[in-house]
Amino acid sequence: MIDEALEHLVKGIVDNPQEVVITEKTHRRGTTLEVRVHPEDIGKVIGRNGRTARALRTVVSAIAGRSVRVDLIEADEGSGSR
Amino acid sequence: MSEATTEVAIDEKESPKKSQIERLEEEGDVAADYLEALLDITDLDGDIDIDVENGRAALSIAGGKLNHLVGSNGEVLDALQELTRLAVQTSLGERSRLMLDIDNFRSDKKEELAKLAHETADEVKSTGESIKLKPMNAFERKVIHDTIQEIGLTSESEGEEPNRCVVVLPE
């Protein structure tokens, strides 16, 4: 559910919604949601001074009821920046 | 809420501004779709009301079990408002200044702050000395400034976020 919610939130704010891919990774210390977006959209999901990334993390953690790590990644890259 | 979720309250008499009102209504519709889908996905009940207030689209969600979408100090509500503004911008191509409220958090807060502004103004008037209030966010400071202006006094903000405060000045 939380991955679907994040997918919806991100798809609404990018120019290439069809290229948004969410991968959920569960590990001992919690959950990480990896968000892959089109390279042109990475600036959008991060926002000025990381404002949008922060908003996404705040809303996702609130919905999940626990701290969820959200990693924002350019689709072309193997590993990404936060 | 008393009105249907899709009902939009506007002043029809303002014909010269109609295109702007129409644009704000469109903003409200896009924002409501974005929020409604989020509520569906997360299995939360909420009625979304769309309005146009002070030249902005205003959306309010009423559900009763949405405290976690507000946050202890409205921080989740601010984040959700920010994302909704971006969704509108992405869809319509123009910046949005829409306001989002959930379970009357902002309207209750507004009342509380207006009361504080009145009490502070009374004290400033009787002592003739300025009073510096506690640090507040942009929304809270705006409510204080607006109320102080209505009272007929002046106020200014000082300091840097997140410690920016309103100072109420004597006449």
mmCIF file of C-alpha atoms in Angstrom:
data_model
loop_
_atom_site.group_PDB
_atom_site.id
_atom_site.type_symbol
_atom_site.label_atom_id
_atom_site.label_comp_id
_atom_site.label_asym_id
_atom_site.label_seq_id
_atom_site.Cartn_x
_atom_site.Cartn_y
_atom_site.Cartn_z
ATOM 1 C CA MET A 1 0.000 0.000 0.000
ATOM 2 C CA ILE A 2 2.741 2.446 0.946
ATOM 3 C CA ASP A 3 4.610 1.806 -2.332
ATOM 4 C CA GLU A 4 1.389 2.478 -4.264
ATOM 5 C CA ALA A 5 0.819 5.696 -2.335
ATOM 6 C CA LEU A 6 4.347 6.884 -3.062
ATOM 7 C CA GLU A 7 3.986 5.919 -6.718
ATOM 8 C CA HIS A 8 0.831 8.003 -6.973
ATOM 9 C CA LEU A 9 2.404 10.997 -5.208
ATOM 10 C CA VAL A 10 5.461 10.921 -7.503
ATOM 11 C CA LYS A 11 3.570 10.246 -10.751
ATOM 12 C CA GLY A 12 1.489 13.348 -10.188
ATOM 13 C CA ILE A 13 4.484 15.675 -10.016
ATOM 14 C CA VAL A 14 6.699 14.453 -12.882
ATOM 15 C CA ASP A 15 6.550 14.923 -16.660
ATOM 16 C CA ASN A 16 7.188 11.246 -17.396
ATOM 17 C CA PRO A 17 4.844 9.376 -15.048
ATOM 18 C CA GLN A 18 5.010 6.178 -17.100
ATOM 19 C CA GLU A 19 8.697 5.876 -16.200
ATOM 20 C CA VAL A 20 8.242 5.977 -12.451
ATOM 21 C CA VAL A 21 9.241 2.676 -10.873
ATOM 22 C CA ILE A 22 9.050 1.963 -7.146
ATOM 23 C CA THR A 23 10.991 -0.883 -5.560
ATOM 24 C CA GLU A 24 10.326 -1.827 -1.967
ATOM 25 C CA LYS A 25 13.187 -3.299 0.016
ATOM 26 C CA THR A 26 12.642 -4.652 3.468
ATOM 27 C CA HIS A 27 15.583 -5.112 5.750
ATOM 28 C CA ARG A 28 16.109 -5.620 9.434
ATOM 29 C CA ARG A 29 16.151 -1.930 10.238
ATOM 30 C CA GLY A 30 13.024 -1.063 8.302
ATOM 31 C CA THR A 31 11.816 -0.411 4.795
ATOM 32 C CA THR A 32 13.453 1.417 1.920
ATOM 33 C CA LEU A 33 11.454 2.573 -1.056
ATOM 34 C CA GLU A 34 13.557 3.203 -4.134
ATOM 35 C CA VAL A 35 11.991 5.597 -6.596
ATOM 36 C CA ARG A 36 13.355 5.552 -10.149
ATOM 37 C CA VAL A 37 12.362 8.486 -12.335
ATOM 38 C CA HIS A 38 13.276 9.721 -15.805
ATOM 39 C CA PRO A 39 16.574 11.697 -15.626
ATOM 40 C CA GLU A 40 14.690 14.876 -16.618
ATOM 41 C CA ASP A 41 12.448 14.480 -13.596
ATOM 42 C CA ILE A 42 15.063 13.968 -10.894
ATOM 43 C CA GLY A 43 15.234 17.714 -10.196
ATOM 44 C CA LYS A 44 11.468 17.806 -9.824
ATOM 45 C CA VAL A 45 11.284 15.078 -7.218
ATOM 46 C CA ILE A 46 14.180 16.557 -5.246
ATOM 47 C CA GLY A 47 13.035 20.185 -5.492
ATOM 48 C CA ARG A 48 14.800 23.342 -4.463
ATOM 49 C CA ASN A 49 17.026 22.621 -1.455
ATOM 50 C CA GLY A 50 15.553 19.115 -1.328
ATOM 51 C CA ARG A 51 12.173 20.504 -0.392
ATOM 52 C CA THR A 52 10.112 18.117 -2.512
ATOM 53 C CA ALA A 53 12.127 15.073 -1.437
ATOM 54 C CA ARG A 54 11.537 16.104 2.169
ATOM 55 C CA ALA A 55 7.797 16.510 1.555
ATOM 56 C CA LEU A 56 7.613 13.037 -0.033
ATOM 57 C CA ARG A 57 9.444 11.470 2.933
ATOM 58 C CA THR A 58 7.253 13.290 5.456
ATOM 59 C CA VAL A 59 3.989 12.196 3.833
ATOM 60 C CA VAL A 60 5.128 8.617 3.230
ATOM 61 C CA SER A 61 6.329 8.161 6.813
ATOM 62 C CA ALA A 62 3.070 9.641 8.101
ATOM 63 C CA ILE A 63 0.978 7.251 6.006
ATOM 64 C CA ALA A 64 3.126 4.250 6.924
ATOM 65 C CA GLY A 65 3.030 5.187 10.596
ATOM 66 C CA ARG A 66 6.770 4.577 10.855
ATOM 67 C CA SER A 67 9.960 5.949 9.442
ATOM 68 C CA VAL A 68 10.386 4.850 5.831
ATOM 69 C CA ARG A 69 13.525 5.542 3.879
ATOM 70 C CA VAL A 70 12.869 6.975 0.409
ATOM 71 C CA ASP A 71 15.723 6.939 -2.121
ATOM 72 C CA LEU A 72 15.328 8.987 -5.298
ATOM 73 C CA ILE A 73 17.245 7.606 -8.261
ATOM 74 C CA GLU A 74 17.684 8.584 -11.913
ATOM 75 C CA ALA A 75 16.398 5.688 -14.006
ATOM 76 C CA ASP A 76 19.622 5.482 -16.049
ATOM 77 C CA GLU A 77 21.870 5.047 -13.061
ATOM 78 C CA GLY A 78 22.634 1.800 -11.322
ATOM 79 C CA SER A 79 22.701 3.365 -7.902
ATOM 80 C CA GLY A 80 21.455 6.722 -6.936
ATOM 81 C CA SER A 81 21.681 9.782 -4.818
ATOM 82 C CA ARG A 82 19.284 10.411 -2.003
ATOM 83 C CA MET B 1 -19.151 18.805 5.465
ATOM 84 C CA SER B 2 -22.515 20.159 4.503
ATOM 85 C CA GLU B 3 -21.878 20.587 0.800
ATOM 86 C CA ALA B 4 -21.349 17.888 -1.769
ATOM 87 C CA THR B 5 -17.731 17.032 -2.367
ATOM 88 C CA THR B 6 -17.605 18.324 -5.900
ATOM 89 C CA GLU B 7 -19.566 21.503 -5.292
ATOM 90 C CA VAL B 8 -17.636 24.689 -5.919
ATOM 91 C CA ALA B 9 -18.670 27.887 -4.223
ATOM 92 C CA ILE B 10 -17.895 30.990 -6.254
ATOM 93 C CA ASP B 11 -19.300 34.439 -6.589
ATOM 94 C CA GLU B 12 -21.023 34.454 -9.974
ATOM 95 C CA LYS B 13 -21.380 38.241 -9.974
ATOM 96 C CA GLU B 14 -17.673 38.766 -10.460
ATOM 97 C CA SER B 15 -17.822 38.364 -14.215
ATOM 98 C CA PRO B 16 -14.675 40.363 -15.062
ATOM 99 C CA LYS B 17 -12.634 37.962 -12.979
ATOM 100 C CA LYS B 18 -14.379 34.894 -14.302
ATOM 101 C CA SER B 19 -11.423 33.534 -16.197
ATOM 102 C CA GLN B 20 -9.316 33.729 -13.059
ATOM 103 C CA ILE B 21 -12.047 32.051 -11.034
ATOM 104 C CA GLU B 22 -12.342 29.373 -13.683
ATOM 105 C CA ARG B 23 -8.619 28.815 -13.512
ATOM 106 C CA LEU B 24 -8.775 28.468 -9.714
ATOM 107 C CA GLU B 25 -11.683 26.041 -10.032
ATOM 108 C CA GLU B 26 -9.640 23.985 -12.427
ATOM 109 C CA GLU B 27 -6.772 24.014 -9.908
ATOM 110 C CA GLY B 28 -9.195 22.814 -7.257
ATOM 111 C CA ASP B 29 -10.418 19.970 -9.460
ATOM 112 C CA VAL B 30 -6.924 18.743 -10.302
ATOM 113 C CA ALA B 31 -5.874 18.966 -6.652
ATOM 114 C CA ALA B 32 -8.996 17.105 -5.515
ATOM 115 C CA ASP B 33 -8.307 14.273 -7.985
ATOM 116 C CA TYR B 34 -4.741 13.953 -6.698
ATOM 117 C CA LEU B 35 -5.846 13.872 -3.061
ATOM 118 C CA GLU B 36 -8.858 11.649 -3.657
ATOM 119 C CA ALA B 37 -6.705 8.986 -5.300
ATOM 120 C CA LEU B 38 -4.313 9.135 -2.348
ATOM 121 C CA LEU B 39 -7.181 8.604 0.101
ATOM 122 C CA ASP B 40 -8.412 5.645 -1.991
ATOM 123 C CA ILE B 41 -5.000 3.990 -2.076
ATOM 124 C CA THR B 42 -4.467 4.449 1.636
ATOM 125 C CA ASP B 43 -8.016 3.329 2.493
ATOM 126 C CA LEU B 44 -8.862 6.547 4.325
ATOM 127 C CA ASP B 45 -12.307 8.114 4.414
ATOM 128 C CA GLY B 46 -12.501 11.786 3.681
ATOM 129 C CA ASP B 47 -14.788 14.261 1.963
ATOM 130 C CA ILE B 48 -12.996 16.844 -0.126
ATOM 131 C CA ASP B 49 -14.479 20.311 -0.395
ATOM 132 C CA ILE B 50 -13.293 22.714 -3.073
ATOM 133 C CA ASP B 51 -13.636 26.470 -2.774
ATOM 134 C CA VAL B 52 -12.066 29.690 -3.979
ATOM 135 C CA GLU B 53 -10.930 32.019 -1.198
ATOM 136 C CA ASN B 54 -8.903 35.238 -1.375
ATOM 137 C CA GLY B 55 -7.777 34.534 -4.918
ATOM 138 C CA ARG B 56 -6.627 31.009 -4.157
ATOM 139 C CA ALA B 57 -8.058 27.565 -4.588
ATOM 140 C CA ALA B 58 -8.878 26.203 -1.139
ATOM 141 C CA LEU B 59 -9.364 22.515 -0.438
ATOM 142 C CA SER B 60 -10.415 20.960 2.784
ATOM 143 C CA ILE B 61 -10.606 17.297 3.657
ATOM 144 C CA ALA B 62 -12.936 16.206 6.431
ATOM 145 C CA GLY B 63 -12.676 12.680 7.689
ATOM 146 C CA GLY B 64 -12.195 12.620 11.413
ATOM 147 C CA LYS B 65 -9.445 10.007 11.345
ATOM 148 C CA LEU B 66 -6.840 12.007 9.492
ATOM 149 C CA ASN B 67 -4.689 13.270 12.390
ATOM 150 C CA HIS B 68 -1.625 11.516 11.006
ATOM 151 C CA LEU B 69 -2.031 13.449 7.731
ATOM 152 C CA VAL B 70 -1.817 16.688 9.713
ATOM 153 C CA GLY B 71 1.101 15.825 11.985
ATOM 154 C CA SER B 72 1.792 17.109 15.466
ATOM 155 C CA ASN B 73 2.490 20.627 14.263
ATOM 156 C CA GLY B 74 0.898 20.560 10.814
ATOM 157 C CA GLU B 75 4.154 19.454 9.178
ATOM 158 C CA VAL B 76 2.537 16.566 7.271
ATOM 159 C CA LEU B 77 -0.273 18.856 6.132
ATOM 160 C CA ASP B 78 2.299 21.370 4.848
ATOM 161 C CA ALA B 79 4.149 18.604 2.989
ATOM 162 C CA LEU B 80 0.932 17.316 1.419
ATOM 163 C CA GLN B 81 -0.041 20.858 0.430
ATOM 164 C CA GLU B 82 3.359 21.313 -1.202
ATOM 165 C CA LEU B 83 3.008 18.074 -3.220
ATOM 166 C CA THR B 84 -0.541 18.974 -4.242
ATOM 167 C CA ARG B 85 0.639 22.387 -5.486
ATOM 168 C CA LEU B 86 3.315 20.635 -7.552
ATOM 169 C CA ALA B 87 0.770 18.183 -8.972
ATOM 170 C CA VAL B 88 -1.389 21.122 -10.080
ATOM 171 C CA GLN B 89 1.637 22.862 -11.575
ATOM 172 C CA THR B 90 2.612 19.717 -13.477
ATOM 173 C CA SER B 91 -0.884 19.256 -14.823
ATOM 174 C CA LEU B 92 -1.797 22.875 -15.644
ATOM 175 C CA GLY B 93 1.659 24.356 -16.252
ATOM 176 C CA GLU B 94 1.201 27.228 -13.844
ATOM 177 C CA ARG B 95 2.320 27.739 -10.274
ATOM 178 C CA SER B 96 -0.358 27.144 -7.697
ATOM 179 C CA ARG B 97 -0.828 28.846 -4.333
ATOM 180 C CA LEU B 98 -3.654 26.589 -3.255
ATOM 181 C CA MET B 99 -4.352 26.087 0.423
ATOM 182 C CA LEU B 100 -5.076 22.684 1.895
ATOM 183 C CA ASP B 101 -6.779 22.080 5.208
ATOM 184 C CA ILE B 102 -7.511 18.790 6.941
ATOM 185 C CA ASP B 103 -10.122 18.394 9.689
ATOM 186 C CA ASN B 104 -10.092 22.182 10.216
ATOM 187 C CA PHE B 105 -6.516 22.215 11.502
ATOM 188 C CA ARG B 106 -5.744 25.527 9.803
ATOM 189 C CA SER B 107 -9.056 27.217 10.587
ATOM 190 C CA ASP B 108 -8.767 26.268 14.281
ATOM 191 C CA LYS B 109 -5.180 27.447 14.305
ATOM 192 C CA LYS B 110 -6.211 30.686 12.630
ATOM 193 C CA GLU B 111 -8.766 31.402 15.345
ATOM 194 C CA GLU B 112 -6.220 30.713 18.052
ATOM 195 C CA LEU B 113 -3.638 32.992 16.405
ATOM 196 C CA ALA B 114 -6.138 35.810 15.839
ATOM 197 C CA LYS B 115 -6.941 35.658 19.546
ATOM 198 C CA LEU B 116 -3.234 35.859 20.377
ATOM 199 C CA ALA B 117 -2.851 38.836 18.005
ATOM 200 C CA HIS B 118 -5.697 40.690 19.732
ATOM 201 C CA GLU B 119 -4.297 40.021 23.212
ATOM 202 C CA THR B 120 -0.836 41.131 22.105
ATOM 203 C CA ALA B 121 -2.197 44.286 20.452
ATOM 204 C CA ASP B 122 -4.043 45.212 23.668
ATOM 205 C CA GLU B 123 -0.863 44.826 25.672
ATOM 206 C CA VAL B 124 1.212 46.823 23.184
ATOM 207 C CA LYS B 125 -1.378 49.603 23.205
ATOM 208 C CA SER B 126 -1.484 49.799 27.004
ATOM 209 C CA THR B 127 2.275 49.598 27.600
ATOM 210 C CA GLY B 128 3.413 51.458 24.467
ATOM 211 C CA GLU B 129 6.190 48.892 24.032
ATOM 212 C CA SER B 130 6.700 46.409 21.210
ATOM 213 C CA ILE B 131 6.240 42.700 21.838
ATOM 214 C CA LYS B 132 8.120 39.910 20.110
ATOM 215 C CA LEU B 133 6.148 36.691 19.688
ATOM 216 C CA LYS B 134 7.533 33.147 19.636
ATOM 217 C CA PRO B 135 8.955 31.752 16.368
ATOM 218 C CA MET B 136 6.253 30.853 13.833
ATOM 219 C CA ASN B 137 6.009 29.429 10.329
ATOM 220 C CA ALA B 138 4.964 31.508 7.309
ATOM 221 C CA PHE B 139 1.273 30.670 7.595
ATOM 222 C CA GLU B 140 1.147 31.540 11.293
ATOM 223 C CA ARG B 141 3.009 34.826 10.803
ATOM 224 C CA LYS B 142 0.645 35.827 7.995
ATOM 225 C CA VAL B 143 -2.393 35.340 10.237
ATOM 226 C CA ILE B 144 -0.774 37.515 12.933
ATOM 227 C CA HIS B 145 0.229 40.266 10.447
ATOM 228 C CA ASP B 146 -3.262 40.311 8.879
ATOM 229 C CA THR B 147 -4.983 40.528 12.257
ATOM 230 C CA ILE B 148 -2.632 43.249 13.556
ATOM 231 C CA GLN B 149 -3.284 45.250 10.392
ATOM 232 C CA GLU B 150 -7.049 44.912 10.878
ATOM 233 C CA ILE B 151 -6.617 46.213 14.435
ATOM 234 C CA GLY B 152 -4.741 49.217 13.050
ATOM 235 C CA LEU B 153 -1.261 48.521 14.437
ATOM 236 C CA THR B 154 1.860 47.521 12.537
ATOM 237 C CA SER B 155 3.978 44.407 12.818
ATOM 238 C CA GLU B 156 7.121 43.090 11.214
ATOM 239 C CA SER B 157 9.003 39.807 11.041
ATOM 240 C CA GLU B 158 12.563 39.377 12.204
ATOM 241 C CA GLY B 159 15.130 36.584 12.368
ATOM 242 C CA GLU B 160 15.748 33.659 10.059
ATOM 243 C CA GLU B 161 13.644 30.539 9.553
ATOM 244 C CA PRO B 162 12.892 28.467 11.571
ATOM 245 C CA ASN B 163 13.308 31.111 14.276
ATOM 246 C CA ARG B 164 11.555 33.916 12.431
ATOM 247 C CA CYS B 165 9.223 35.866 14.757
ATOM 248 C CA VAL B 166 6.604 38.571 14.467
ATOM 249 C CA VAL B 167 7.184 41.790 16.417
ATOM 250 C CA VAL B 168 4.101 43.880 17.144
ATOM 251 C CA LEU B 169 4.925 47.587 17.243
ATOM 252 C CA PRO B 170 3.248 50.360 19.258
ATOM 253 C CA GLU B 171 1.434 53.202 17.451
#
